[in-house]
PDB file of C-alpha atoms in Angstrom:
ATOM      1  CA  MET A  23      89.228  13.865  -5.023  1.00 45.00           C
ATOM      2  CA  LYS A  24      86.266  12.210  -2.641  1.00 49.00           C
ATOM      3  CA  ALA A  25      83.473  14.056  -3.864  1.00 48.00           C
ATOM      4  CA  ASN A  26      84.674  12.923  -7.635  1.00 53.00           C
ATOM      5  CA  VAL A  27      83.812   9.455  -5.661  1.00 53.00           C
ATOM      6  CA  HIS A  28      80.855   9.882  -4.395  1.00 59.00           C
ATOM      7  CA  GLY A  29      79.575  11.886  -7.347  1.00 63.00           C
ATOM      8  CA  HIS A  30      80.943   8.083  -9.013  1.00 69.00           C
ATOM      9  CA  LYS A  31      78.755   6.566  -6.333  1.00 75.00           C
ATOM     10  CA  GLU A  32      75.456   8.422  -6.937  1.00 78.00           C
ATOM     11  CA  THR A  33      75.641   7.601 -11.014  1.00 77.00           C
ATOM     12  CA  ARG A  34      76.013   4.539 -10.745  1.00 80.00           C
ATOM     13  CA  THR A  35      73.561   4.008  -8.152  1.00 86.00           C
ATOM     14  CA  ARG A  36      70.648   5.991 -10.158  1.00 87.00           C
ATOM     15  CA  THR A  37      71.595   3.787 -13.201  1.00 85.00           C
ATOM     16  CA  GLY A  38      70.763   0.827 -10.799  1.00 88.00           C
ATOM     17  CA  ILE A  39      67.741   2.308 -10.488  1.00 92.00           C
ATOM     18  CA  LYS A  40      67.135   3.141 -13.495  1.00 91.00           C
ATOM     19  CA  ILE A  41      67.559  -0.169 -14.899  1.00 91.00           C
ATOM     20  CA  LEU A  42      65.437  -1.238 -11.620  1.00 92.00           C
ATOM     21  CA  LEU A  43      62.840   0.643 -12.628  1.00 93.00           C
ATOM     22  CA  THR A  44      62.602   0.724 -16.225  1.00 93.00           C
ATOM     23  CA  SER A  45      63.151  -3.591 -15.966  1.00 93.00           C
ATOM     24  CA  LEU A  46      59.563  -3.439 -13.685  1.00 94.00           C
ATOM     25  CA  SER A  47      57.825  -1.048 -15.752  1.00 94.00           C
ATOM     26  CA  ALA A  48      58.470  -3.121 -18.926  1.00 94.00           C
ATOM     27  CA  MET A  49      57.278  -6.153 -17.066  1.00 94.00           C
ATOM     28  CA  VAL A  50      54.061  -4.702 -15.534  1.00 95.00           C
ATOM     29  CA  ALA A  51      53.340  -3.114 -19.986  1.00 95.00           C
ATOM     30  CA  GLU A  52      53.760  -6.890 -20.913  1.00 95.00           C
ATOM     31  CA  THR A  53      51.963  -8.404 -18.573  1.00 96.00           C
ATOM     32  CA  SER A  54      49.325  -6.145 -19.619  1.00 96.00           C
ATOM     33  CA  THR A  55      49.264  -6.322 -23.091  1.00 96.00           C
ATOM     34  CA  PHE A  56      50.440  -9.894 -23.047  1.00 96.00           C
ATOM     35  CA  PRO A  57      46.893 -11.143 -23.628  1.00 96.00           C
ATOM     36  CA  ILE A  58      46.273  -8.117 -26.232  1.00 96.00           C
ATOM     37  CA  ASP A  59      48.690  -9.780 -28.418  1.00 95.00           C
ATOM     38  CA  LEU A  60      48.193 -13.042 -28.291  1.00 95.00           C
ATOM     39  CA  THR A  61      44.658 -12.290 -29.412  1.00 94.00           C
ATOM     40  CA  LYS A  62      45.759 -10.860 -32.494  1.00 93.00           C
ATOM     41  CA  THR A  63      48.273 -12.724 -33.147  1.00 92.00           C
ATOM     42  CA  ARG A  64      45.946 -16.088 -32.874  1.00 90.00           C
ATOM     43  CA  LEU A  65      43.664 -14.232 -34.941  1.00 89.00           C
ATOM     44  CA  GLN A  66      46.197 -13.384 -37.223  1.00 88.00           C
ATOM     45  CA  LEU A  67      46.425 -16.899 -37.763  1.00 88.00           C
ATOM     46  CA  HIS A  68      43.190 -17.930 -37.752  1.00 79.00           C
ATOM     47  CA  GLY A  69      42.789 -15.463 -41.070  1.00 74.00           C
ATOM     48  CA  GLU A  70      45.879 -17.163 -42.950  1.00 65.00           C
ATOM     49  CA  SER A  71      44.581 -20.952 -42.424  1.00 65.00           C
ATOM     50  CA  GLN A  72      41.497 -19.795 -43.782  1.00 64.00           C
ATOM     51  CA  PRO A  73      40.918 -20.138 -48.160  1.00 64.00           C
ATOM     52  CA  LEU A  74      40.270 -16.568 -48.449  1.00 59.00           C
ATOM     53  CA  SER A  75      37.646 -17.958 -51.421  1.00 58.00           C
ATOM     54  CA  SER A  76      35.877 -20.160 -48.259  1.00 55.00           C
ATOM     55  CA  SER A  77      32.364 -19.598 -48.294  1.00 55.00           C
ATOM     56  CA  THR A  78      31.828 -21.077 -45.227  1.00 56.00           C
ATOM     57  CA  ARG A  79      34.247 -19.323 -43.800  1.00 58.00           C
ATOM     58  CA  ARG A  80      32.690 -17.792 -40.448  1.00 63.00           C
ATOM     59  CA  PRO A  81      33.099 -14.005 -39.304  1.00 62.00           C
ATOM     60  CA  THR A  82      34.952 -13.189 -36.569  1.00 81.00           C
ATOM     61  CA  ASN A  83      36.812 -11.233 -34.447  1.00 87.00           C
ATOM     62  CA  SER A  84      39.233 -10.165 -31.381  1.00 89.00           C
ATOM     63  CA  PHE A  85      36.603 -11.013 -28.809  1.00 91.00           C
ATOM     64  CA  ARG A  86      35.610 -14.119 -30.039  1.00 90.00           C
ATOM     65  CA  VAL A  87      39.463 -14.966 -30.702  1.00 90.00           C
ATOM     66  CA  ALA A  88      39.591 -14.409 -26.835  1.00 92.00           C
ATOM     67  CA  ALA A  89      36.724 -16.184 -26.106  1.00 92.00           C
ATOM     68  CA  GLY A  90      37.784 -19.311 -27.512  1.00 92.00           C
ATOM     69  CA  ILE A  91      41.652 -19.252 -25.767  1.00 92.00           C
ATOM     70  CA  VAL A  92      39.351 -18.810 -22.122  1.00 94.00           C
ATOM     71  CA  ARG A  93      36.907 -21.196 -23.093  1.00 95.00           C
ATOM     72  CA  ASP A  94      39.783 -24.127 -24.250  1.00 94.00           C
ATOM     73  CA  GLN A  95      42.386 -23.381 -21.911  1.00 95.00           C
ATOM     74  CA  GLY A  96      41.503 -21.224 -19.080  1.00 95.00           C
ATOM     75  CA  ALA A  97      41.945 -17.813 -17.887  1.00 94.00           C
ATOM     76  CA  SER A  98      45.612 -18.430 -17.880  1.00 95.00           C
ATOM     77  CA  GLY A  99      45.820 -19.895 -21.526  1.00 94.00           C
ATOM     78  CA  LEU A 100      45.755 -15.340 -22.002  1.00 95.00           C
ATOM     79  CA  TYR A 101      49.110 -15.322 -20.805  1.00 96.00           C
ATOM     80  CA  LYS A 102      50.872 -18.759 -22.045  1.00 94.00           C
ATOM     81  CA  GLY A 103      54.299 -17.428 -23.486  1.00 93.00           C
ATOM     82  CA  LEU A 104      54.797 -14.740 -21.254  1.00 95.00           C
ATOM     83  CA  SER A 105      57.326 -16.167 -19.393  1.00 95.00           C
ATOM     84  CA  PRO A 106      59.755 -15.102 -22.730  1.00 94.00           C
ATOM     85  CA  ALA A 107      58.277 -12.048 -23.128  1.00 93.00           C
ATOM     86  CA  ILE A 108      58.886 -11.031 -19.699  1.00 94.00           C
ATOM     87  CA  ILE A 109      62.504 -12.322 -19.678  1.00 93.00           C
ATOM     88  CA  ARG A 110      63.390 -10.822 -22.933  1.00 91.00           C
ATOM     89  CA  HIS A 111      62.407  -7.706 -21.594  1.00 89.00           C
ATOM     90  CA  LEU A 112      64.074  -7.544 -18.899  1.00 89.00           C
ATOM     91  CA  PHE A 113      66.957  -6.733 -20.602  1.00 89.00           C
ATOM     92  CA  TYR A 114      66.275  -5.299 -24.052  1.00 91.00           C
ATOM     93  CA  THR A 115      64.365  -2.664 -22.421  1.00 92.00           C
ATOM     94  CA  PRO A 116      67.274  -1.251 -19.906  1.00 92.00           C
ATOM     95  CA  ILE A 117      69.320  -1.631 -22.236  1.00 91.00           C
ATOM     96  CA  ARG A 118      67.658   0.524 -25.091  1.00 92.00           C
ATOM     97  CA  ILE A 119      66.425   3.054 -22.901  1.00 91.00           C
ATOM     98  CA  VAL A 120      70.071   3.713 -20.246  1.00 90.00           C
ATOM     99  CA  GLY A 121      71.847   3.523 -23.243  1.00 90.00           C
ATOM    100  CA  TYR A 122      69.913   6.072 -24.985  1.00 91.00           C
ATOM    101  CA  GLU A 123      70.117   8.329 -22.270  1.00 89.00           C
ATOM    102  CA  ASN A 124      74.210   7.332 -22.063  1.00 88.00           C
ATOM    103  CA  LEU A 125      74.614   7.937 -25.551  1.00 90.00           C
ATOM    104  CA  ARG A 126      72.571  11.107 -25.403  1.00 90.00           C
ATOM    105  CA  ASN A 127      74.642  12.635 -22.970  1.00 87.00           C
ATOM    106  CA  LEU A 128      77.773  10.867 -23.797  1.00 89.00           C
ATOM    107  CA  VAL A 129      77.224  12.759 -27.613  1.00 89.00           C
ATOM    108  CA  SER A 130      75.772  16.188 -26.120  1.00 87.00           C
ATOM    109  CA  ALA A 131      77.098  17.431 -22.853  1.00 80.00           C
ATOM    110  CA  ASP A 132      73.424  19.236 -21.591  1.00 81.00           C
ATOM    111  CA  GLY A 133      71.483  16.324 -23.282  1.00 70.00           C
ATOM    112  CA  SER A 134      70.558  18.361 -26.147  1.00 84.00           C
ATOM    113  CA  LEU A 135      70.384  17.178 -29.366  1.00 88.00           C
ATOM    114  CA  SER A 136      68.815  17.880 -32.904  1.00 90.00           C
ATOM    115  CA  LEU A 137      65.716  15.570 -34.032  1.00 92.00           C
ATOM    116  CA  SER A 138      67.707  13.473 -36.446  1.00 92.00           C
ATOM    117  CA  SER A 139      71.353  13.014 -33.631  1.00 90.00           C
ATOM    118  CA  LYS A 140      67.778  12.036 -31.513  1.00 90.00           C
ATOM    119  CA  ALA A 141      67.106   9.602 -34.224  1.00 92.00           C
ATOM    120  CA  LEU A 142      70.462   8.241 -33.839  1.00 93.00           C
ATOM    121  CA  VAL A 143      71.598   7.722 -30.927  1.00 92.00           C
ATOM    122  CA  GLY A 144      67.773   5.204 -30.698  1.00 92.00           C
ATOM    123  CA  GLY A 145      68.930   4.083 -33.257  1.00 93.00           C
ATOM    124  CA  ILE A 146      72.032   2.931 -31.476  1.00 93.00           C
ATOM    125  CA  SER A 147      71.076   2.494 -28.507  1.00 92.00           C
ATOM    126  CA  GLY A 148      68.155  -0.356 -30.193  1.00 91.00           C
ATOM    127  CA  ALA A 149      70.585  -2.225 -32.009  1.00 93.00           C
ATOM    128  CA  ILE A 150      72.998  -2.549 -28.955  1.00 91.00           C
ATOM    129  CA  ALA A 151      70.080  -3.930 -26.961  1.00 89.00           C
ATOM    130  CA  GLN A 152      68.898  -5.974 -29.944  1.00 86.00           C
TER     131      GLN A 152
END
């Protein structure tokens, strides 16, 4: 009985470490890619704001958009809106990843699943995380 208690504690500790590391890696990934995503979104909005037939339309690219953000708002402008994105990933990513592992282990004792089963379990864990 005592070994079972320690095994349960060890599993909880491992799960806690997985949640911590998953949250940390999601924050690093979001912080690293956020300026690129912000630039892409601004580039898309720039294209939508211009009429298709406009002859005065100036060609633009991602570097020009990013440089405009830095010029107008400073380098920190590339990170405007980062806080909500990080908070989202603090919860969403660990629920999705650790949830997938737990569901996978629930469905298959040895963790081996067919591709369709993995897709189903992944879809369920993603839906739960949303």
